[in-house]
Short mmCIF file of C-alpha atoms and ligand atoms in Angstrom, two decimals:
data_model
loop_
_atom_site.label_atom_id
_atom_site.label_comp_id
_atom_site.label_asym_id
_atom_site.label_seq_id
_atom_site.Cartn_x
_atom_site.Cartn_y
_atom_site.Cartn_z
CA UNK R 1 70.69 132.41 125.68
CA UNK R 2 68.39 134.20 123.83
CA UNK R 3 64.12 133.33 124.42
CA UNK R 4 65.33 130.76 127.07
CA UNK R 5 62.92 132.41 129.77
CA UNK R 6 60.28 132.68 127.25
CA UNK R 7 60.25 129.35 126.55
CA UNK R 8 60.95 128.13 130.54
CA UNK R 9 57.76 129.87 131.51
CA UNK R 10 56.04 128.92 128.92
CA UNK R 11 56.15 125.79 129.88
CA UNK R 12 55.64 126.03 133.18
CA UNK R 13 52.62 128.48 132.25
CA UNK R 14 51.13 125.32 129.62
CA UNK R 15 51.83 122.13 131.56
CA UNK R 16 52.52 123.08 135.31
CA UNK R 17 56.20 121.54 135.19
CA UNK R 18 59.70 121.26 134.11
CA UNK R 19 61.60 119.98 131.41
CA UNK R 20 64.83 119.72 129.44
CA UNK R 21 65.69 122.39 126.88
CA UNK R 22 67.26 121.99 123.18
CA UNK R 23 68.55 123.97 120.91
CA UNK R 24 69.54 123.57 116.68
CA UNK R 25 70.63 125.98 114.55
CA UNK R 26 69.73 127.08 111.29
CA UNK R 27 72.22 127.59 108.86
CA UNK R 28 74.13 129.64 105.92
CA UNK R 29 76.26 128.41 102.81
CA UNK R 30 78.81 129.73 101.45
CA UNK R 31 78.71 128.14 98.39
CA UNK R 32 77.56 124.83 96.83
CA UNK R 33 73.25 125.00 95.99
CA UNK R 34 70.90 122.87 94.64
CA UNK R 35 74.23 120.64 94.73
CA UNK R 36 72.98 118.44 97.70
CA UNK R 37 70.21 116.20 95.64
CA UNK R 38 72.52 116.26 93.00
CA UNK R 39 75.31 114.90 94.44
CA UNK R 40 77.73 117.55 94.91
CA UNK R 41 79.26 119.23 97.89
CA UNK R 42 78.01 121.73 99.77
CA UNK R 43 79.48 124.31 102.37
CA UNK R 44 77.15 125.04 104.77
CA UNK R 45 78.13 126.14 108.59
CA UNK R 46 75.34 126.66 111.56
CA UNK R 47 74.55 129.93 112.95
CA UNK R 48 74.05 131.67 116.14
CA UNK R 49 70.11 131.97 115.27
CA UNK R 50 67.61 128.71 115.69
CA UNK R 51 65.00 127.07 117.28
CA UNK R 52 64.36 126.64 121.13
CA UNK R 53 62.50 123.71 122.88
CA UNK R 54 61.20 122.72 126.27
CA UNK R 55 59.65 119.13 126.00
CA UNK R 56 59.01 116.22 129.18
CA UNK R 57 57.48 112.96 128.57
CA UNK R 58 53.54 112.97 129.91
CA UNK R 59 53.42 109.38 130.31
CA UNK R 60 50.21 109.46 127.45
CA UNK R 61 50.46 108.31 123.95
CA UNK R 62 49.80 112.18 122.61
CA UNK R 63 51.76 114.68 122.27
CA UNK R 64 50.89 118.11 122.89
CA UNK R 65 52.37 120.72 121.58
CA UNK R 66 52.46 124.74 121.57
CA UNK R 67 54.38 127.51 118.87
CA UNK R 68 54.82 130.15 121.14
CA UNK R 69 55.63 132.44 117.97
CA UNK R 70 52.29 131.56 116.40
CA UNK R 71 50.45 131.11 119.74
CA UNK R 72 49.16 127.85 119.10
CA UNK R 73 48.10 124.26 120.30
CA UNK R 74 47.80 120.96 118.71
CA UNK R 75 47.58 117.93 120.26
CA UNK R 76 48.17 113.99 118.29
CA UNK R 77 49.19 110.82 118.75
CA UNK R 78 51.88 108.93 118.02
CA UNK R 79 50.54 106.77 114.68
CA UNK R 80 50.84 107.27 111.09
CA UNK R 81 46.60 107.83 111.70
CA UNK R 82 47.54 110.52 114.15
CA UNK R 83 48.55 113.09 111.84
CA UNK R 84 47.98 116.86 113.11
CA UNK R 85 45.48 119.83 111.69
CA UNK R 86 48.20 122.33 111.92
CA UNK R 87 50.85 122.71 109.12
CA UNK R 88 53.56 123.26 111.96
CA UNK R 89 52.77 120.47 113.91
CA UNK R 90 53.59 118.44 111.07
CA UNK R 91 57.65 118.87 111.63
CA UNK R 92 57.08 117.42 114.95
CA UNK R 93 54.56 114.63 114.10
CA UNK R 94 57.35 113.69 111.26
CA UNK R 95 60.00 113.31 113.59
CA UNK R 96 58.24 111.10 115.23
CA UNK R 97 56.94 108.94 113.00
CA UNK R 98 60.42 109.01 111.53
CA UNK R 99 62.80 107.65 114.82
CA UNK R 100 59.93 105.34 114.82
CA UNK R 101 60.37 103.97 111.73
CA UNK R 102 64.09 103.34 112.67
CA UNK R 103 63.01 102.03 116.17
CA UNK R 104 63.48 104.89 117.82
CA UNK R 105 60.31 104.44 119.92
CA UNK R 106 59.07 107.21 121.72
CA UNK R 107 56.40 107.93 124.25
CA UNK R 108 54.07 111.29 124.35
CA UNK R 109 55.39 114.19 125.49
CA UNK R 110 54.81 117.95 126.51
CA UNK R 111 56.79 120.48 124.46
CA UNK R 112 56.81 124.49 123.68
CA UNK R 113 59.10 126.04 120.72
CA UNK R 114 60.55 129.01 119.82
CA UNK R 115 62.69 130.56 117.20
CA UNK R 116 65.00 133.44 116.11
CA UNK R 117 65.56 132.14 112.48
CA UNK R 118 64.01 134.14 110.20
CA UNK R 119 61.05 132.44 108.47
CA UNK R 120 61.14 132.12 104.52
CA UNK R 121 64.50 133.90 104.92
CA UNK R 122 66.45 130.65 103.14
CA UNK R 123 68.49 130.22 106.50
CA UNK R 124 66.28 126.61 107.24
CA UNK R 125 64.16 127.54 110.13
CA UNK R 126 62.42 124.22 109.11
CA UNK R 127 65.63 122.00 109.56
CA UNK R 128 66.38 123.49 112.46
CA UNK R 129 62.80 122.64 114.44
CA UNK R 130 63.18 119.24 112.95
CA UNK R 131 67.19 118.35 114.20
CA UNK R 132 65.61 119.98 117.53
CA UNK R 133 62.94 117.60 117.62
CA UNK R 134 65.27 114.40 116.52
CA UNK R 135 68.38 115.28 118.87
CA UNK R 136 66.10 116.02 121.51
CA UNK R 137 63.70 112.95 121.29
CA UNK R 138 66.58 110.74 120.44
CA UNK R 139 68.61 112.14 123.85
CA UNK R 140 65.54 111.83 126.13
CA UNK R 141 64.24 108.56 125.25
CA UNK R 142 68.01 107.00 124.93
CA UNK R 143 67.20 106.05 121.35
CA UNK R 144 70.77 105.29 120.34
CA UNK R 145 70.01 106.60 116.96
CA UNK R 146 73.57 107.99 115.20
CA UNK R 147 73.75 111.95 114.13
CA UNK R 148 73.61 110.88 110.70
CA UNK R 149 70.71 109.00 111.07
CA UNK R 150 69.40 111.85 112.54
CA UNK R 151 69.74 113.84 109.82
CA UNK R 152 67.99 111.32 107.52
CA UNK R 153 64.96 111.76 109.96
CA UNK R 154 64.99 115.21 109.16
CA UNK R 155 65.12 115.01 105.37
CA UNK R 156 62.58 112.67 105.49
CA UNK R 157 60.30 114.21 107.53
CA UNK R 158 60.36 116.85 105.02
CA UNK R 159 59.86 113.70 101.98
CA UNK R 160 57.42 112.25 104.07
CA UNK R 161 55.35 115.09 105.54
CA UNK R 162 56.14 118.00 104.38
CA UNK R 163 56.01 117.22 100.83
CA UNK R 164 59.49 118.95 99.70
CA UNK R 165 62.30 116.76 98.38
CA UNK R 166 64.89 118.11 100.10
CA UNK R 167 68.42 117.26 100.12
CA UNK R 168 70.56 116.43 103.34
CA UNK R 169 72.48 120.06 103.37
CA UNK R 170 70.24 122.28 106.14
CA UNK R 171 69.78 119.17 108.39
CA UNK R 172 73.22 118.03 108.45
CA UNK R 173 74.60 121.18 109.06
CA UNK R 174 72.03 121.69 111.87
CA UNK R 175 73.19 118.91 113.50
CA UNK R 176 76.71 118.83 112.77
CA UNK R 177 77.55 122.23 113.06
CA UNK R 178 80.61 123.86 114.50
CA UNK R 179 81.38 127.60 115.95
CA UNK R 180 84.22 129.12 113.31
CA UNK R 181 83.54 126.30 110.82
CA UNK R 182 82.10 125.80 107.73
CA UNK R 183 81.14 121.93 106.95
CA UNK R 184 82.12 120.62 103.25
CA UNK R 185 80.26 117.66 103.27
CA UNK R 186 80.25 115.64 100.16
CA UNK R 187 76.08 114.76 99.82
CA UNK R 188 76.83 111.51 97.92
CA UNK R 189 78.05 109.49 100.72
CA UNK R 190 77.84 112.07 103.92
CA UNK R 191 81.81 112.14 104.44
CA UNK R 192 82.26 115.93 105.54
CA UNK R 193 85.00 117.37 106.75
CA UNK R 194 85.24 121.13 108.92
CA UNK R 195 86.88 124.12 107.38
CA UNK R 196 88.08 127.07 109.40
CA UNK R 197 86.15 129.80 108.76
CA UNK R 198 88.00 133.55 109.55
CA UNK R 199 87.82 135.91 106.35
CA UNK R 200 90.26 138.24 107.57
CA UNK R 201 89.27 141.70 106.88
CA UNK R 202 86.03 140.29 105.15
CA UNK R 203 82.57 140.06 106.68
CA UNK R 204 79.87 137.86 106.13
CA UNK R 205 76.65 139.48 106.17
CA UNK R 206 72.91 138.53 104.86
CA UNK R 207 70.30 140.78 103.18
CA UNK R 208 67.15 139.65 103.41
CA UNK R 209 64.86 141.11 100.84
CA UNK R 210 61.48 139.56 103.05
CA UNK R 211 60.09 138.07 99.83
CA UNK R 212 58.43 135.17 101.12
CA UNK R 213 59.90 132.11 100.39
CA UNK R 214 58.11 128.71 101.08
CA UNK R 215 59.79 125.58 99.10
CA UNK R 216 56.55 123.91 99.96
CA UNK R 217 54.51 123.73 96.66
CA UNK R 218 57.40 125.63 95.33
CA UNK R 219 58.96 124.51 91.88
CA UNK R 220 61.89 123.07 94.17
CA UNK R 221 60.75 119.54 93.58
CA UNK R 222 60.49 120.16 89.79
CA UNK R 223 64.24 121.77 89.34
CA UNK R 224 65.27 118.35 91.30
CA UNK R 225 63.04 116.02 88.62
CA UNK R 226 65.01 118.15 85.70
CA UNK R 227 68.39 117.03 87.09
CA UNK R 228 67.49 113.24 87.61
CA UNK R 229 66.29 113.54 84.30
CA UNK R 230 69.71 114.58 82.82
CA UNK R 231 71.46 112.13 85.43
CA UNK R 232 69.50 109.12 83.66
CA UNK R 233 71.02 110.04 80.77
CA UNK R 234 74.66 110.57 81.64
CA UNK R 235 74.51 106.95 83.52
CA UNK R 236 73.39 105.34 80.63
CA UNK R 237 76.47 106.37 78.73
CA UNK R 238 78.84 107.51 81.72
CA UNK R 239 78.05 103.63 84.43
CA UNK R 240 80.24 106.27 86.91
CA UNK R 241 77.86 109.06 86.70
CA UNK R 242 74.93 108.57 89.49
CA UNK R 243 74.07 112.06 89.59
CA UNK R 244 74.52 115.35 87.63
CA UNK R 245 77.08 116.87 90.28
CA UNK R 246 79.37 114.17 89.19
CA UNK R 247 79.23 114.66 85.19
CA UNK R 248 81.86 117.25 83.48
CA UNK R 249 80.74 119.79 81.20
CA UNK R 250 81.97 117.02 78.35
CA UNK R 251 80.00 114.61 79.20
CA UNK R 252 76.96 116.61 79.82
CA UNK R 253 77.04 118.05 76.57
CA UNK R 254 77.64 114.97 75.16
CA UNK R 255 73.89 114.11 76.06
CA UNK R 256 72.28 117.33 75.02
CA UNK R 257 70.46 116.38 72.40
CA UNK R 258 68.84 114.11 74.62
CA UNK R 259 67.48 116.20 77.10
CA UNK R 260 64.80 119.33 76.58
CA UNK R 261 66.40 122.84 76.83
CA UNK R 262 64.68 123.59 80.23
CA UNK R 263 66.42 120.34 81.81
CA UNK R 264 69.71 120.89 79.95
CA UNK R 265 69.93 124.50 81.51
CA UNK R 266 69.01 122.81 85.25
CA UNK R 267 71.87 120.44 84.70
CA UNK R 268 74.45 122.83 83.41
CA UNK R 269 73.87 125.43 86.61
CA UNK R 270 74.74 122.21 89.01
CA UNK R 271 77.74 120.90 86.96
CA UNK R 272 79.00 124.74 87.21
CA UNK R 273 78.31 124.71 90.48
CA UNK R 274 80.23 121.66 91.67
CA UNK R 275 83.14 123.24 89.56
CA UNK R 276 82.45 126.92 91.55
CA UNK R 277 82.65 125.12 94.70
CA UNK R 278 86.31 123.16 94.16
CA UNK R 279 87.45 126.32 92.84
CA UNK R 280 86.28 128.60 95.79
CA UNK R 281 87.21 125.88 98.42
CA UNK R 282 90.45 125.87 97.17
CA UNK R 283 90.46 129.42 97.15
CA UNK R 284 90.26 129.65 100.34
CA UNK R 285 92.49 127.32 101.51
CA UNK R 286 95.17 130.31 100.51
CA UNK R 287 92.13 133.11 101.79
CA UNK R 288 91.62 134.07 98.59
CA UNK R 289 88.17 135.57 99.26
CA UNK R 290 88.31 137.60 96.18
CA UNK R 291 88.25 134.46 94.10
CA UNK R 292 85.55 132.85 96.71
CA UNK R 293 83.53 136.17 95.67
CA UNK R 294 83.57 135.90 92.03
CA UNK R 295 82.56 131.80 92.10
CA UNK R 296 79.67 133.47 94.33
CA UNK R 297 78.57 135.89 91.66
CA UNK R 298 78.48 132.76 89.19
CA UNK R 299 76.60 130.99 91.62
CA UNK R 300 73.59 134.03 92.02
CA UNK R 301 73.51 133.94 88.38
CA UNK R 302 73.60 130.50 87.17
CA UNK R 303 70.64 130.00 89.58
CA UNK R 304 68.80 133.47 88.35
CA UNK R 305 69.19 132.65 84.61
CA UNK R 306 70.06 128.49 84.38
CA UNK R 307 68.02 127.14 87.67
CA UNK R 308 65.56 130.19 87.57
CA UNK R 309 65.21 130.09 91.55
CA UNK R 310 65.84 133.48 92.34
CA UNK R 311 63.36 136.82 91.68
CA UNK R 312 63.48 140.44 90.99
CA UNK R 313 64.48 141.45 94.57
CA UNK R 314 67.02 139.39 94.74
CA UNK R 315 69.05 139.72 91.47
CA UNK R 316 68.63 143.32 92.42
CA UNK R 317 70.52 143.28 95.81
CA UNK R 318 73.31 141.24 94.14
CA UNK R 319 73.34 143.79 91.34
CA UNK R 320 73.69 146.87 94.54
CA UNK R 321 76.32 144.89 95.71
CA UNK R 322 78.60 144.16 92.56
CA UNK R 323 78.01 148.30 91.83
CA UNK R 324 79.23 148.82 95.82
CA UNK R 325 82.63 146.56 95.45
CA UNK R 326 81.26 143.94 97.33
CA UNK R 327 83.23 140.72 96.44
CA UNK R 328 80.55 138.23 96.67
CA UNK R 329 76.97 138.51 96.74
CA UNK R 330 74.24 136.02 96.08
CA UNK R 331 71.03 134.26 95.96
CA UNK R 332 71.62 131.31 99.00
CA UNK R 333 69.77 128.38 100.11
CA UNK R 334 66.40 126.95 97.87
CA UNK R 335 65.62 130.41 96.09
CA UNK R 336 62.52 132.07 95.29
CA UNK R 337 63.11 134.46 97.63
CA UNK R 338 64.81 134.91 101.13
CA UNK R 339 68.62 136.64 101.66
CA UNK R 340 71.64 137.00 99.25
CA UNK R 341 74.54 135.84 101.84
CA UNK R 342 77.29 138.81 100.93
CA UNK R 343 81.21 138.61 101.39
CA UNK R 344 82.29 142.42 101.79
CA UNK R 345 85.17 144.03 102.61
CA UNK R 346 85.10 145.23 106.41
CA UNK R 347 85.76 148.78 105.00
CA UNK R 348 83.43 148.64 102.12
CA UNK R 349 80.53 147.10 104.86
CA UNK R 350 79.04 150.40 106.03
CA UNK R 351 78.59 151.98 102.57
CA UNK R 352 77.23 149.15 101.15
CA UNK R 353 74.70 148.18 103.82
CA UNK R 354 73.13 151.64 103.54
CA UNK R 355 73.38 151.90 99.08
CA UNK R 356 71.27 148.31 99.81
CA UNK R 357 69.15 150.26 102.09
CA UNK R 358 68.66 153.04 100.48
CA UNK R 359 68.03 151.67 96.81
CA UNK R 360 66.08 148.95 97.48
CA UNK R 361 63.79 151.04 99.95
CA UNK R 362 63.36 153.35 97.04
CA UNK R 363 62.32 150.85 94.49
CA UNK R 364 60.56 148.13 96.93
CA UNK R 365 59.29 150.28 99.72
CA UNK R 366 60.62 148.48 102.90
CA UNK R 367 64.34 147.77 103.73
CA UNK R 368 66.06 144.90 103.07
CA UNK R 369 66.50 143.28 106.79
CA UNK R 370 69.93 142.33 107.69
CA UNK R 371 71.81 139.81 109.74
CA UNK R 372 75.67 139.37 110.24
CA UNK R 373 76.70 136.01 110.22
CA UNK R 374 78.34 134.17 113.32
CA UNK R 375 78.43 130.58 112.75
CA UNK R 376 77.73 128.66 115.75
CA UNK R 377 77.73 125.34 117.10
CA UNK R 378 75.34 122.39 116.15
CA UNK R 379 72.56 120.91 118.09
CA UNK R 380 73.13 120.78 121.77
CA UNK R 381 71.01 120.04 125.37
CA UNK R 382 70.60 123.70 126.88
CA UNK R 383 69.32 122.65 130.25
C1 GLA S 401 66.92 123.96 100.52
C2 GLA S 401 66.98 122.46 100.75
C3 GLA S 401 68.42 121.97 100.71
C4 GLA S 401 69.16 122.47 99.48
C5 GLA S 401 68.96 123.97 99.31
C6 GLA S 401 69.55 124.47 98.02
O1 GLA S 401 67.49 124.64 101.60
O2 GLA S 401 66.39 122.09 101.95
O3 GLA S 401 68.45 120.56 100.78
O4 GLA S 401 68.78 121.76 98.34
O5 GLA S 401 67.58 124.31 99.33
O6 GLA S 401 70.92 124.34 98.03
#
């Protein structure tokens, strides 16, 4: 496995022993965003790419941690008044405090990390250190804590912590992910179910446009304020409707004038959305990725003009794509920068990667980087 001896004598190197090793992915979707908080379905699957860790108990009450990536050390304790200096540290520290909360008691402990997920690339490099930290911790100490649950530590340690209101999509699928599979997991209640995933003759490829994307004191939180706006209103007329995912474009419209433009537009992108989904999961159910293609178009342009989450970069490597026959191309995960996640034809995959290339080197000035996708399993011991 990739970085394994990097991180096994790194370890040794930092704290003069042995411990057990983790892994958890990070992730793609398909299709299905900004659905997750908004009760919809998502179909994420894990990929090959994710975080590392080494980590022993030390028989303290700190923790002390090194980022091999970033080269640095933080050491804290284990209570709320512990909290870390360092930004990164603050996944860890949030996992902790998290199992805690659900009794999930754990002791200090050594650890390194590594990763292979890009950063800011919308692939959840953050969800992946945190289901590392959570299956690990909850593994090592016997914590008895359910995958679902630790998923919830996850999301909240981004609530909680990190300060983004995430939904349960990157976590889950970090967790619960399966080699071949995508996961269409239904975000209202958690009931998932896997779908094979083998596009004949298509393949799945990412181009990441290395716009930085942090969701962290990103308007993420706002465009999830705008929908539970809209979802007050539809419950007051429509008991059934908890969340905007759930509405139909008749209803929503039926509470237009109740809601500001900006909000309206928010709403309308996820109620599309949830309809794009059905229609591309039932799509391919018969491997119609053609059809999966064109709900992915809608989806990179909903959230460009509707959600306004994606940027110049971005609407311009789904525009090379469209122009190179590419049968679905767009923005995927949070927005605001990162990849478009592409479904191309495996004839069509060479010209296109190099018209990307090409174009957006000429109007950008660096390549677009990219990644073809293998989806993996979920979070797993190593060693
Ligand atoms: C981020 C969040 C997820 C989800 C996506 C958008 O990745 O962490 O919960 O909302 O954005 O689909």
């Amino acid at each position: 496995m990739k970085n394994l001896e990097i991180v096994r004598s790194t370890f040794k190197e930092k704290f003069e022993t042995e411990g057990s090793v983790y892994f958890s992915p990070g992730r793609i979707n398909l299709i299905g965003e900004h659905t997750d908080y908004n009760g919809g379905f998502v179909l994420p699957g894990a990929v090959d790419k994710g975080m590392l860790i080494e980590l022993k108990p030390n028989g303290t009450d700190k923790i002390r941690a090194y980022a091999i990536d970033l080269k640095d050390y933080s050491e804290f304790g284990l209570n709320e008044e512990d909290k870390p200096a360092e930004g990164w540290a603050k996944y860890i520290f949030g996992v902790v405090r998290e199992l805690a909360k659900r009794g999930g008691k754990t002791g200090g402990f050594d650890t390194v990390f590594t990763g292979d997920v890009p950063l800011g690339a919308g692939m959840s490099s953050s969800a992946a250190l945190e289901s590392a930290y959570a299956y690990a911790l909850n593994d090592i100490y016997s914590l008895g804590i359910d995958k679902k649950e630790l998923v919830k530590v996850g999301q909240m340690t981004e609530h909680n912590y990190v300060g983004v209101n995430c939904g349960i999509m990157d976590q889950f699928a970090s967790i619960f992910g399966k080699e071949g599979h995508l996961i269409k997991l239904d975000c209202s209640n958690m009931e998932f179910e896997y779908v094979p995933f083998n596009p004949k003759g298509y393949k799945v490829v990412l181009l990441d446009s290395v716009v930085k994307h942090a969701l962290v004191g990103s308007p993420y939180n706002e465009r999830r304020l705008s929908c539970e706006r809209v979802a007050k209103e539809l419950n007051k007329k429509y008991p059934e409707v908890e969340f905007v995912c759930q509405a139909n474009f008749d209803q929503l419209n039926s509470v237009k004038d109740l809601v500001n433009q900006e909000d309206f537009n928010r709403a309308e992108y996820a109620v599309g959305e949830a309809e794009r989904l059905r229609n591309a999961c039932e799509a391919m159910t018969k491997g119609d990725f053609e059809t999966v293609g064109k709900m992915m178009y809608g989806t990179h342009w909903g959230m460009s003009k509707l959600y306004e989450v994606s940027c110049e970069e971005l609407d311009f490597l789904a525009t090379v794509a469209e122009e190179a026959g590419v049968s679905g191309s767009r923005i995927m995960g949070g927005g605001f920068g990162g990849c478009t996640i592409n479904v191309v034809k495996e004839e069509l995959y060479d010209s296109f990667i190099a018209k990307a290339k090409k174009e957006f080197a000429e109007k950008y000035g660096h390549e677009p980087k990219v990644y073809d996708v293998v989806i993996g399993d979920g979070s797993r011991k190593i060693i």
